[in-house]
Coordinates of C-alpha atoms in Angstrom, one line a residue:
Chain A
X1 CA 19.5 11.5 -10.2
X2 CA 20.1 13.6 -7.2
X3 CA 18.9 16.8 -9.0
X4 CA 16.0 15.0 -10.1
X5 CA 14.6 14.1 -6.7
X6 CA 15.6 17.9 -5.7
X7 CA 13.4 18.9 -8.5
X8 CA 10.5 16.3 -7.9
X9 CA 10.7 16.4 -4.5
X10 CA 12.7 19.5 -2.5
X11 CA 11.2 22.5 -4.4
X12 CA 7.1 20.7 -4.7
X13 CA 7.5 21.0 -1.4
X14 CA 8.7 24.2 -0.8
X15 CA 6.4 25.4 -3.4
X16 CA 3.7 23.6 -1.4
X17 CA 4.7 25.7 1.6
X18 CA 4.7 28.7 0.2
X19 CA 1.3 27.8 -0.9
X20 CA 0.0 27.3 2.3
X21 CA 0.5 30.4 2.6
X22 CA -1.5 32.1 0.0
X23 CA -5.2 32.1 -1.5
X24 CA -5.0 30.0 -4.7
X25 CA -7.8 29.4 -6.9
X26 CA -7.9 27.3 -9.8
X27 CA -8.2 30.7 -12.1
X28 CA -7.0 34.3 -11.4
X29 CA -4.0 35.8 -8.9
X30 CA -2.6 33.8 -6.3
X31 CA -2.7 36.3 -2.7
X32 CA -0.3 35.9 -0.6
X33 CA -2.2 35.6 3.2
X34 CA 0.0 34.6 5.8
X35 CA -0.8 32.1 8.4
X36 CA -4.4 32.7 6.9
X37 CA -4.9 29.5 6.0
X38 CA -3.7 28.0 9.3
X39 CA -6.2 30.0 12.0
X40 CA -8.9 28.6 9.7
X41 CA -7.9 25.3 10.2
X42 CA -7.8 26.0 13.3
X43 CA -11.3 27.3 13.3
X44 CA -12.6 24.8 10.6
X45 CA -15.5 22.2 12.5
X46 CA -15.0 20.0 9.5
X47 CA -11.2 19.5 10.0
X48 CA -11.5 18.4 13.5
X49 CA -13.9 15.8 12.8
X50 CA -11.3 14.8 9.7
X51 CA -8.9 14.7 12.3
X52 CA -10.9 12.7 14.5
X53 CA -12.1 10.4 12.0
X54 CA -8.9 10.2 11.1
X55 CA -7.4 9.1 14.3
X56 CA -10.0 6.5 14.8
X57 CA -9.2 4.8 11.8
X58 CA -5.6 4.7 12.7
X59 CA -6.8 3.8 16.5
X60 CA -8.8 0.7 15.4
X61 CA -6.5 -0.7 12.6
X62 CA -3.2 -0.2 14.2
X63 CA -3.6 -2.3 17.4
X64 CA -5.9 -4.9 14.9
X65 CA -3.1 -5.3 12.4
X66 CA -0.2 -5.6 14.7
X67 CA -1.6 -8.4 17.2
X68 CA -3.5 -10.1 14.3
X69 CA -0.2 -10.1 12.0
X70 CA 2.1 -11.4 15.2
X71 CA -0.4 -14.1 16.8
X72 CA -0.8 -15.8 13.3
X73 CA 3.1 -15.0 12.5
X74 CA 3.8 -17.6 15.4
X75 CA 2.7 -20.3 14.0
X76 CA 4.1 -19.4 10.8
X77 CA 7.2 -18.8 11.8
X78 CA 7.4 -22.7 12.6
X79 CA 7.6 -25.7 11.0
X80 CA 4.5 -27.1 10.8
X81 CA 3.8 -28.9 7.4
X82 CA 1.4 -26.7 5.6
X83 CA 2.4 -23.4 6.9
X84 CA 3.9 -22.2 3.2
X85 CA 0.2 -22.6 2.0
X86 CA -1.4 -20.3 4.6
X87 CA 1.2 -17.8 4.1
X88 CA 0.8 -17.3 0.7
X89 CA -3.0 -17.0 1.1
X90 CA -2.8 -14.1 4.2
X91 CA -0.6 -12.5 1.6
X92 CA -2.4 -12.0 -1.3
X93 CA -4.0 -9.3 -0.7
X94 CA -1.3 -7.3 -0.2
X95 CA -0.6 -7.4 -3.7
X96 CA -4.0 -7.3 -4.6
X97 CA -4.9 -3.9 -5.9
X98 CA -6.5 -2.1 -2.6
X99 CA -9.5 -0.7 -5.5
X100 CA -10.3 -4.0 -6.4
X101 CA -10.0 -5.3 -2.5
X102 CA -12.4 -1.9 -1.7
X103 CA -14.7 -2.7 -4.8
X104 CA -15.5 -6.5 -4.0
X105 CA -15.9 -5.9 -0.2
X106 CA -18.3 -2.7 -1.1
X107 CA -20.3 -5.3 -2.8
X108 CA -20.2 -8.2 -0.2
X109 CA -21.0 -5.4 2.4
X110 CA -24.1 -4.6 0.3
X111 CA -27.1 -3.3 2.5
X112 CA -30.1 -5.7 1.2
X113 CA -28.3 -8.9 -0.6
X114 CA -25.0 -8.2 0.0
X115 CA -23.4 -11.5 1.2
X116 CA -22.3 -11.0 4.6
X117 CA -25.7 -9.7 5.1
X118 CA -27.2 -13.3 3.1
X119 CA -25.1 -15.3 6.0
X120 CA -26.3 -13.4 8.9
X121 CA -29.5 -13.8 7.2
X122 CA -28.9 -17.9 7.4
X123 CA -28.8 -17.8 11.1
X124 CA -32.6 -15.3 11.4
X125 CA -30.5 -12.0 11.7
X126 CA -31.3 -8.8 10.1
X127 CA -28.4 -7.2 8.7
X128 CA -27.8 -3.6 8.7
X129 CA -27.0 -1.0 6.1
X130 CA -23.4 -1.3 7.0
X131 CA -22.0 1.0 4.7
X132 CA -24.9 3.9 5.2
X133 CA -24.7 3.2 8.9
X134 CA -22.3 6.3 10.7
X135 CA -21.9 3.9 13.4
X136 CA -20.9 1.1 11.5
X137 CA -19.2 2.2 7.8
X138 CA -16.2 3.1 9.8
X139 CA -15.4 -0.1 11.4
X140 CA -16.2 -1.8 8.1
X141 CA -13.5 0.2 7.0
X142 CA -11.3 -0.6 9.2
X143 CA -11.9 -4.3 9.2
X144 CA -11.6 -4.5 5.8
X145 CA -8.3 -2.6 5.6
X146 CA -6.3 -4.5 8.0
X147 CA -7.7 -7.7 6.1
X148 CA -5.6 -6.0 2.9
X149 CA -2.6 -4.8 4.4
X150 CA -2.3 -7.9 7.2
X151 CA 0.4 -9.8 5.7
X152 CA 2.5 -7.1 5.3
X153 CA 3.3 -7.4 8.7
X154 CA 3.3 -11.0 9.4
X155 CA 5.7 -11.4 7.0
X156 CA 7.8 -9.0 8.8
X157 CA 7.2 -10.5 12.1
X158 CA 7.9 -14.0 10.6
X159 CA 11.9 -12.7 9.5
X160 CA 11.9 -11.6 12.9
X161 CA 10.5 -14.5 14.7
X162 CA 12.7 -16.6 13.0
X163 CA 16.0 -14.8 13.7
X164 CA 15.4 -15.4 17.5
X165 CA 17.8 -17.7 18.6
X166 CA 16.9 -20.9 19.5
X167 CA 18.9 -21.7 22.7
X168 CA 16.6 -19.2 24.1
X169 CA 13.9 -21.3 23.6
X170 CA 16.0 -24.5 24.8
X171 CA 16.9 -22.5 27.8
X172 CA 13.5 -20.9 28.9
X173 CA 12.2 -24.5 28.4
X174 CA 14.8 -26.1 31.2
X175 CA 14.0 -23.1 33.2
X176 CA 10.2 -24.9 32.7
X177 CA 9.0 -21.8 31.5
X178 CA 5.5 -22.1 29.8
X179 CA 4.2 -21.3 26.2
X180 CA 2.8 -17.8 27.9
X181 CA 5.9 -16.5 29.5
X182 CA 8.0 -17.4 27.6
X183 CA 6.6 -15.2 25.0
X184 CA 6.6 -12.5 27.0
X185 CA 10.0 -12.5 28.2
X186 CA 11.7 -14.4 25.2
X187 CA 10.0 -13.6 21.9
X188 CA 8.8 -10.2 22.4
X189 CA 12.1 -8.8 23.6
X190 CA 13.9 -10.2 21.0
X191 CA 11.7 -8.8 18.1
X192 CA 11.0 -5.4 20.0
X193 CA 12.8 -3.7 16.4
X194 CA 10.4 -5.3 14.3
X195 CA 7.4 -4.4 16.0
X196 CA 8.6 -0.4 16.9
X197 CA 9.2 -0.3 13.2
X198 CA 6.1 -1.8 12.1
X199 CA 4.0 0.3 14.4
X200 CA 5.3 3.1 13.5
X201 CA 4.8 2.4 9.6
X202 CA 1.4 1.1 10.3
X203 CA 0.5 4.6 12.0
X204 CA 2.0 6.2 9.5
X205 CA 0.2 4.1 6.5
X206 CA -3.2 4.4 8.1
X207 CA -2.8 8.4 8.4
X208 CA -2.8 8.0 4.7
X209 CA -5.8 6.5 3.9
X210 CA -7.5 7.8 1.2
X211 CA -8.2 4.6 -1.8
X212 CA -10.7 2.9 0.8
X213 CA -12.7 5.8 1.5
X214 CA -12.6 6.7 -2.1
X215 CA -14.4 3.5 -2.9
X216 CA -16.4 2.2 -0.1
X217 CA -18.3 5.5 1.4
X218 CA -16.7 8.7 -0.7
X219 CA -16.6 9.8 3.0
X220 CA -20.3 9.3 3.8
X221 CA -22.5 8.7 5.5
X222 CA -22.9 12.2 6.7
X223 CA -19.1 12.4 6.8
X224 CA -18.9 9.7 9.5
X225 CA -15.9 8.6 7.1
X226 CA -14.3 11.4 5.9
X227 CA -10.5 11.1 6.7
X228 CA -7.7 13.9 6.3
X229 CA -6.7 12.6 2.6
X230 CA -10.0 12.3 1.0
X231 CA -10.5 16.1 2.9
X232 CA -7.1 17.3 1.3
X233 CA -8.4 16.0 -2.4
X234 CA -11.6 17.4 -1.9
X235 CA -10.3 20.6 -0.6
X236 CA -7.4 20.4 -3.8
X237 CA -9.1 18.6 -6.6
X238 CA -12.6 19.1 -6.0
X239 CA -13.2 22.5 -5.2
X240 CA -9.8 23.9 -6.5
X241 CA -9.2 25.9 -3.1
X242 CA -5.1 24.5 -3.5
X243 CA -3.7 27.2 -0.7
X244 CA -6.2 26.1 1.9
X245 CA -5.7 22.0 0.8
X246 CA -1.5 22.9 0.9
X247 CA -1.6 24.1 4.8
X248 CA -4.0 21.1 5.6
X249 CA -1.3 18.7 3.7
X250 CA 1.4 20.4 6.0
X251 CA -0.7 19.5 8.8
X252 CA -0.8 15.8 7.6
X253 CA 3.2 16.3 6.9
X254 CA 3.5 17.7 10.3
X255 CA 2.0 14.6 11.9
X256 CA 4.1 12.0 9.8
X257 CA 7.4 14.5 10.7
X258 CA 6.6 14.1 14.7
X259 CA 6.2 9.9 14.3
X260 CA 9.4 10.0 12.3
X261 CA 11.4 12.0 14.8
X262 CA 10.0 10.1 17.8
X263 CA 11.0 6.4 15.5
X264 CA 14.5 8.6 14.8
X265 CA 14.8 9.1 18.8
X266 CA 14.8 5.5 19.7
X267 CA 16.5 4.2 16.7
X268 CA 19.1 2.8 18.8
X269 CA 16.1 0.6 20.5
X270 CA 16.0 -1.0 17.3
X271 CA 18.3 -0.3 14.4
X272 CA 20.6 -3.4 14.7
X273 CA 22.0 -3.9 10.8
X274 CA 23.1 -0.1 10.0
X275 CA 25.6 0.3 7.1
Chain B
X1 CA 3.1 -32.9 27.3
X2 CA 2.0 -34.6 23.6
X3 CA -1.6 -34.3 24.1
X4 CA -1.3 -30.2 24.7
X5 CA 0.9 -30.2 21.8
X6 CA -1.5 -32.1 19.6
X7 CA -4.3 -29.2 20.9
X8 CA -2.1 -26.5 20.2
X9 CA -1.3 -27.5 16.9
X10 CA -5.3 -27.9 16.0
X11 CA -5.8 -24.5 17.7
X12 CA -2.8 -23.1 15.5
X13 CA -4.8 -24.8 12.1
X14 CA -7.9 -23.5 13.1
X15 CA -6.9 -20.1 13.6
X16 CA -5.2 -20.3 10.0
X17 CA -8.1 -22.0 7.8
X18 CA -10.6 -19.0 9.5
X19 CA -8.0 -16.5 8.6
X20 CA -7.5 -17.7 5.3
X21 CA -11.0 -18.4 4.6
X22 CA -11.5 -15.1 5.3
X23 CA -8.8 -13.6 2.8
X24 CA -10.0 -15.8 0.4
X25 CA -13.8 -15.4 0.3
X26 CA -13.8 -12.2 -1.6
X27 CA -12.0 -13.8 -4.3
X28 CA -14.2 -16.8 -4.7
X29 CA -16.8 -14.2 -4.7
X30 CA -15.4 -12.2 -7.1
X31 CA -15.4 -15.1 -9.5
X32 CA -18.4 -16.6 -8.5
X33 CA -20.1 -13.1 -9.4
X34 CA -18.3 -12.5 -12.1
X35 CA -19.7 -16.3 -13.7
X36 CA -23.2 -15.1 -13.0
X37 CA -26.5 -13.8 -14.3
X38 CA -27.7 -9.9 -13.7
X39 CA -30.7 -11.3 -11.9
X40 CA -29.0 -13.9 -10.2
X41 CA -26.4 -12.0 -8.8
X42 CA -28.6 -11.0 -5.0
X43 CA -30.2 -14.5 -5.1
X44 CA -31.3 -15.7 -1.8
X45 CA -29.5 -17.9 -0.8
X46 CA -26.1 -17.4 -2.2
X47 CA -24.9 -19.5 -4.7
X48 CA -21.0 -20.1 -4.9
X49 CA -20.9 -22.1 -8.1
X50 CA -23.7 -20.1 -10.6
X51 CA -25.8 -22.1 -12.4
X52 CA -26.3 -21.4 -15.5
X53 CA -21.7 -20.0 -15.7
X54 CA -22.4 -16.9 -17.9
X55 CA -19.2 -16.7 -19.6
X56 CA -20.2 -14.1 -21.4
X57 CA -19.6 -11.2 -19.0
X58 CA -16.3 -11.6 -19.4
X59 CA -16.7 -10.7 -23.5
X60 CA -19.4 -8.2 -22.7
X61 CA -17.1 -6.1 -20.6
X62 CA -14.9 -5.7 -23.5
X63 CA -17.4 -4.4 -25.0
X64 CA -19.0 -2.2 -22.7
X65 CA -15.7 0.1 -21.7
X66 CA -12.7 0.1 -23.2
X67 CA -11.4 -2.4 -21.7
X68 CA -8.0 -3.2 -24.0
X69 CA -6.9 0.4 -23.0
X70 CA -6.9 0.5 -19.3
X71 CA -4.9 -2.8 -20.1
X72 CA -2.4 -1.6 -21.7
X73 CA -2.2 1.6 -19.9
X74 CA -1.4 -0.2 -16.9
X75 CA 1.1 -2.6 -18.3
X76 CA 3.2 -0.3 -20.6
X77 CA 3.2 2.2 -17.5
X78 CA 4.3 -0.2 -15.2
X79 CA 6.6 -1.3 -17.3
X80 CA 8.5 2.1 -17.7
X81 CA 8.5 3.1 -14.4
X82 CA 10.0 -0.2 -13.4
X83 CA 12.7 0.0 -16.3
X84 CA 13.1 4.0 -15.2
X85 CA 13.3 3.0 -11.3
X86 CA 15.3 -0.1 -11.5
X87 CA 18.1 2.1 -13.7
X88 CA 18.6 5.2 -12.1
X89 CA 17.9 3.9 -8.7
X90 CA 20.9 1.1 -9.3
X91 CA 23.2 3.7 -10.9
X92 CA 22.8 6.2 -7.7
X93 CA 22.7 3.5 -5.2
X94 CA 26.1 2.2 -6.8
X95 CA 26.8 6.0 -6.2
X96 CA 26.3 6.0 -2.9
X97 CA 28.0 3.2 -1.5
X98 CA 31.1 3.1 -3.5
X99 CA 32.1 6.9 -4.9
X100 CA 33.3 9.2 -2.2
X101 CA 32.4 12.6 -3.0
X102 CA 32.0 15.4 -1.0
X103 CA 29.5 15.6 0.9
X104 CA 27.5 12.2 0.3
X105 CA 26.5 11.3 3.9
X106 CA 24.7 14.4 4.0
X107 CA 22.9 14.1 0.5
X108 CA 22.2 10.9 1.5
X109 CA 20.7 11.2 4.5
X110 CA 18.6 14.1 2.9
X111 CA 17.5 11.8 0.2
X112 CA 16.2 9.3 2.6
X113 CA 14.4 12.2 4.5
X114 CA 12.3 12.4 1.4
X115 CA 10.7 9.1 2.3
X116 CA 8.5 10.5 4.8
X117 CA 6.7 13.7 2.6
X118 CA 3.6 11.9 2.0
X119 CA 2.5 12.2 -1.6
X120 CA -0.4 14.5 -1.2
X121 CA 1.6 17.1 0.0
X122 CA 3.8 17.5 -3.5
X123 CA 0.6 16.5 -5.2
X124 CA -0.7 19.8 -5.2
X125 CA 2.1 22.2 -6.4
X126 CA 3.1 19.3 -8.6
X127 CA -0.6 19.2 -10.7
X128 CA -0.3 22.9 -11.2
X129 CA 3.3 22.6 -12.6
X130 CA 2.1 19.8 -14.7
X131 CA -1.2 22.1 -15.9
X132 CA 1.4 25.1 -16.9
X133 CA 3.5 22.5 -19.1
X134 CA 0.2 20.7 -20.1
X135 CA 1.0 17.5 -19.2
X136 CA -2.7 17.0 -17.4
X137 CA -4.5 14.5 -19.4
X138 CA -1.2 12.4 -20.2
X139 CA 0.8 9.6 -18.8
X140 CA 3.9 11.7 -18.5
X141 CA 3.2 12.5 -14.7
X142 CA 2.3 8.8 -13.9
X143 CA 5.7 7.8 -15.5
X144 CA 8.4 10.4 -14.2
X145 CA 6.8 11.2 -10.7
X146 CA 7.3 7.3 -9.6
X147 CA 11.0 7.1 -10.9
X148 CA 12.1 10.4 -9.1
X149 CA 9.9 10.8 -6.5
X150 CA 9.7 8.1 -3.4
X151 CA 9.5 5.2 -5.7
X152 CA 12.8 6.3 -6.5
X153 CA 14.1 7.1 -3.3
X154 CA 13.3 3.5 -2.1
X155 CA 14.7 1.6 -4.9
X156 CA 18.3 4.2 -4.3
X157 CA 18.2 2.7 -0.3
X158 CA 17.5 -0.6 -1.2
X159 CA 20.5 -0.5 -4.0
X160 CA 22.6 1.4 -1.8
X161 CA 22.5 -1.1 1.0
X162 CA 22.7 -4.4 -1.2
X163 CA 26.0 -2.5 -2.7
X164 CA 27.6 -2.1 0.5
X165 CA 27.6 -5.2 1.3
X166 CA 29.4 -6.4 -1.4
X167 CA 33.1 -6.7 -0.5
X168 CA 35.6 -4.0 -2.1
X169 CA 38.1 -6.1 -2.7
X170 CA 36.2 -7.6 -5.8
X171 CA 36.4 -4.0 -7.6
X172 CA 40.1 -3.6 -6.7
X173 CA 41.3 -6.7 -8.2
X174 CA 39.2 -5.2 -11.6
X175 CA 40.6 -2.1 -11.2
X176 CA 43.9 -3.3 -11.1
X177 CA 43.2 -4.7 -14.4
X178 CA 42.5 -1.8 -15.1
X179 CA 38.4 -2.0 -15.6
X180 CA 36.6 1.4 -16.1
X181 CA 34.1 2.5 -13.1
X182 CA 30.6 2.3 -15.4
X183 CA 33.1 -1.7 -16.5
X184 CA 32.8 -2.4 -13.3
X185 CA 29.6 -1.7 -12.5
X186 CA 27.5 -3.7 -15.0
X187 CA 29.6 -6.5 -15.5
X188 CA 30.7 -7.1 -11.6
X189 CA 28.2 -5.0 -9.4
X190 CA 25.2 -5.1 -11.1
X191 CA 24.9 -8.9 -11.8
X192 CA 25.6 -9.7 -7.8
X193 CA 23.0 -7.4 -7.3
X194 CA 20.4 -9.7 -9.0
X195 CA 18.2 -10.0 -6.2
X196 CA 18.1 -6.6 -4.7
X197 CA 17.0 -5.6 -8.5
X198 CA 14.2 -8.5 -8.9
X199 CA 13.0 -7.4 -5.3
X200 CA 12.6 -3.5 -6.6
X201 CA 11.2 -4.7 -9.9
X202 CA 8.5 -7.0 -8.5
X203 CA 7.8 -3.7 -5.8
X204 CA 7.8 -1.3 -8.1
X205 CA 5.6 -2.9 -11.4
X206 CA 3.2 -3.5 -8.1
X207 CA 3.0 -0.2 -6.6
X208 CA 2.5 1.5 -10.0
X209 CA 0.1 -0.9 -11.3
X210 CA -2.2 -0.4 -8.2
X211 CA -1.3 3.2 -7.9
X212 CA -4.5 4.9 -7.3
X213 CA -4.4 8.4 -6.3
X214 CA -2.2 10.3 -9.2
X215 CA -4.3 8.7 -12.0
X216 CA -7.0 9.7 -10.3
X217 CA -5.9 13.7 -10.3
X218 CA -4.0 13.6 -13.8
X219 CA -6.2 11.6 -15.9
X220 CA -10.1 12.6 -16.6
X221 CA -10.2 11.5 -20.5
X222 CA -11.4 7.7 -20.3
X223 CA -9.1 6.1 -22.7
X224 CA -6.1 7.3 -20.9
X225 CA -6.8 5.4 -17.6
X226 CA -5.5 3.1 -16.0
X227 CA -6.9 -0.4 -14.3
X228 CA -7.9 0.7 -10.8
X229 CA -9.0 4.2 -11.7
X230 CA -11.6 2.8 -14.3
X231 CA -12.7 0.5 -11.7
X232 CA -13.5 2.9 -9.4
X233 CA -15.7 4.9 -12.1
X234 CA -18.0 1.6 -12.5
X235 CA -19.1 2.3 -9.0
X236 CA -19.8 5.8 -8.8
X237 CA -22.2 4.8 -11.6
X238 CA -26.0 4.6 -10.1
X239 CA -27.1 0.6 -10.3
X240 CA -23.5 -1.0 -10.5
X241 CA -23.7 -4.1 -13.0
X242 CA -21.6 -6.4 -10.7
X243 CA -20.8 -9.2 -12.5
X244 CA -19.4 -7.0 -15.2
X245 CA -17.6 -5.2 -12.1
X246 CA -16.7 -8.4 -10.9
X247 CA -15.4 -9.7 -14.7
X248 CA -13.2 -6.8 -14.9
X249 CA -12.0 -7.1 -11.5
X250 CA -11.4 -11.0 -12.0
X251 CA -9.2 -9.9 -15.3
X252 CA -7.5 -6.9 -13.5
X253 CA -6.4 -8.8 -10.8
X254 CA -5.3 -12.4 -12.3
X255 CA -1.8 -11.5 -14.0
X256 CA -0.5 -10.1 -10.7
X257 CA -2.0 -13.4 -9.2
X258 CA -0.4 -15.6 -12.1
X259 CA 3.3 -14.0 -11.3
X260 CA 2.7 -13.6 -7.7
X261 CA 2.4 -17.8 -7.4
X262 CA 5.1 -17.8 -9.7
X263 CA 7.5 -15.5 -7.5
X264 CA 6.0 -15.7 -4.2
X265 CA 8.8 -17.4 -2.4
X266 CA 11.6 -14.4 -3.9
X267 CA 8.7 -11.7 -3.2
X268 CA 7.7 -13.0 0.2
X269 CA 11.6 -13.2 1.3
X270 CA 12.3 -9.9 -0.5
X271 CA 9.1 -8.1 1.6
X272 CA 10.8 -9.5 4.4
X273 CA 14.6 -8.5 3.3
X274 CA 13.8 -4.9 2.6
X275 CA 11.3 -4.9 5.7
X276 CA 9.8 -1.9 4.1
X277 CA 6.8 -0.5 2.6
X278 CA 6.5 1.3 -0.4

């Protein structure tokens, strides 16, 4: 088993290393180039709006998927009668296939008859061509993403919720604390783990985008969507340039490596079952 | 002090039924679409309920693609790499929490480290390899990169940590009468670990049913794709037919609905248990 993840797993990525290192194209003599590949990164306009495209998708869902997934995971977390229904409808769509998800929101998103565009068309207003819109096709994006992946998170922060105990609740009530503070100073304290961990997956997660793009806008319009994945594929896949795609996948490995060292450094902030 | 709890409460509802409505709108859609004529399907205004329900699409999308296939490429693939996953990762995990050997902290720890390569970057060298042994156009690569690549490193962590928790003193007394290791561990170990296992099964048949990205690079030959890379083709196409889209979708989607509703509670508490993603 062991020697089978070594295999699958240690020397790919070694391999892909050495790559990165090297001119390959799909036919003919692999040349070895040195850090080549890297100072054209460096130098590569596209990347840097990849990056930055990249980073605004992560910047818009992150904060969007944590607060949405916490404020509705508090009154799920409770007792209300009801409250099994609603979770099991937020979380759907996390088991959804995200093609499908991409495929029927594409459609609803639909420039001329789309339905989101028929509603705002109800009320006298004239959609726009969300999806062929550079202003606008990320956001949908992003919308529609955390819509997928929301529950994921809530379910998460539910566990959490409910582990807090509840003579803290009893006691910041005598203290005639209200509904505000003592969310503040009760809840969030107590489920800081939960939420570093999640945050950190999320980030991580929405670096990796790539089946949303795929579907909704193939990185259009004028590349308004293009994120580091679909680049990488492109780069690998499409035009069979594999060196030059390997150092960019390092640069998306080097990324995830810093996030997971920085969650490693504060572990202790929120690793509480170890072992 | 009742009334603001009777507010709060409606707020609380309110908030949910928009949420939900939201979640669930492009799933009544999907249907709706799905029940509904070419020419009615950008009617102004929308209709929810078609009239006339053009059951039809349903039998013309069989027709249309092969349909059947993508079906059954999906299940039986699932189905291996959850049999392939749920095996090795129980036997290692086992490994892991009860064998001392030298050496295991380490390995382990460098196991887990393996969680965070993201997928594209052994993608690449990984479709070469598979190109030299000519496994490119075959389900090979979609069946033994999940079980031994992170699939497979999740499913050993989540083993390895339900096993520990398990007292020892249950596999002394079975050693004492005198029960073999491999004894011990399907007819003790594995059976307590019942829900650990049904958490990584209902995981894993999900993540490799959905799985997206390596059927995309491995498979080009049509009748060797799976459910959400045939999908995707439909809309590449110029002029999507969307209620044949839609039709498919409906059919690609409802069995992971029907056991979903049927498991929820286990999944939900098992998402929540493992408190990880893929």
């Amino acid at each position: 088993m062991v020697l089978g993840f070594a295999l699958l797993l240690f020397v790919p990525l070694m391999m892909a290393l050495y790559m990165s290192l090297t001119d390959w194209p799909l036919l003919g003599e692999a040349k070895f180039v040195g850090l080549d590949n890297y100072k054209a990164i460096a130098g590569d306009k596209e990347f840097w709006k990849v990056l930055g495209n990249t980073f605004y998708f992560a910047a818009g869902l992150v904060p969007l998927n944590i607060v949405l997934a916490l404020l509705l995971a508090l009154p799920l977390a409770g007792k209300l009668p009801g409250m099994g229904f609603f979770r099991t409808v937020i979380f759907v769509p996390v088991m959804t296939s995200l093609i499908v998800w991409s495929i029927v929101w594409k459609y609803m998103f639909a420039t001329d008859s789309g339905f989101i565009n028929q509603l705002l068309q109800w009320f006298g207003v004239t959609g726009p061509s969300w999806l062929y819109d550079r202003n606008l096709a990320m956001p949908v994006v992003i919308v529609t993403s955390v819509l997928k992946n929301l529950g994921l998170n809530m379910v998460l922060f539910i566990a959490a919720l409910q582990q807090v105990p509840a003579q803290l609740y009893e006691a910041a009530r005598i203290d005639g604390a209200g509904r505000v503070v003592t969310f503040f100073r009760v809840t969030l304290p107590m489920i800081t783990h939960t939420l570093f961990l999640t945050i950190i997956m999320t980030i991580i997660g929405s670096l990796k985008v790539f089946g949303q793009i795929y579907v909704m806008t193939q990185g259009g319009p004028v590349g308004s969507t293009k994120v580091l994945v679909y680049y990488i594929w492109e780069k690998a896949f499409k035009l069979y340039e594999f060196g030059y795609a390997s150092s960019l996948a390092y640069v998306l490995f080097a990324i995830i490596l810093a996030l997971t060292l920085v969650q490693w450094g504060l572990r202790k902030r929120w690793v509480i079952h170890e072992g | 002090m009742r009334t603001s709890y009777r507010i709060s409460a409606a707020v609380q509802y309110f908030l949910l039924t928009v949420v939900s409505a939201v979640m669930l709108m492009p799933f009544l859609w999907m249907v709706s679409t799905s029940l509904k004529e070419p020419a009615k399907v950008f009617v102004f205004p929308p209709q929810l309920i078609p009239s006339p329900v053009r059951w039809s699409n349903y039998a013309e999308v069989l027709h249309i693609i092969p349909f059947h296939l993508f079906y059954w490429n999906s299940i039986y693939i699932a189905a291996l790499v959850t049999a392939g996953t749920v095996f090795f990762s129980s036997l290692a995990g086992y490994a892991f929490a009860r064998i001392p050997f030298w050496g295991s902290g380490v390995v382990f720890l460098l196991l887990l480290s393996t969680m965070m390569i993201p997928n594209e970057v052994i993608a690449i060298p990984m479709f070469l390899f598979m190109r030299e042994i000519g496994f490119i156009n075959t389900h090979v690569p979609l069946i033994v990169l999940p079980i031994f690549g992170a699939g497979g490193v999740f499913g050993v962590f989540v083993m390895r940590q339900f096993f520990i928790a398990i007292p020892k003193e249950l596999e002394e007394a079975a050693m004492i009468d005198g029960c073999s290791r491999l004894r011990i561990y399907t007819s003790i170990m594995l059976p307590l670990a019942k829900p650990a296992a049904a958490t990584l099964v209902i995981f894993t048949f999900l993540t490799s049913w959905n799985d997206f990205f390596d059927p995309l690079i491995y498979i080009s030959d049509r009748t060797l794709m799976t459910l959400p890379l045939a999908l995707s083709l439909f809309t590449d196409e110029s002029g999507t037919a969307w209620h044949h889209l839609m039709s498919a979708s409906v059919m690609a989607t409802l069995p992971l609905l029907i056991v979903f509703f049927f498991a929820q509670k286990q999944f939900i508490e098992g998402v929540a248990m493992t408190g990880l993603k893929e």
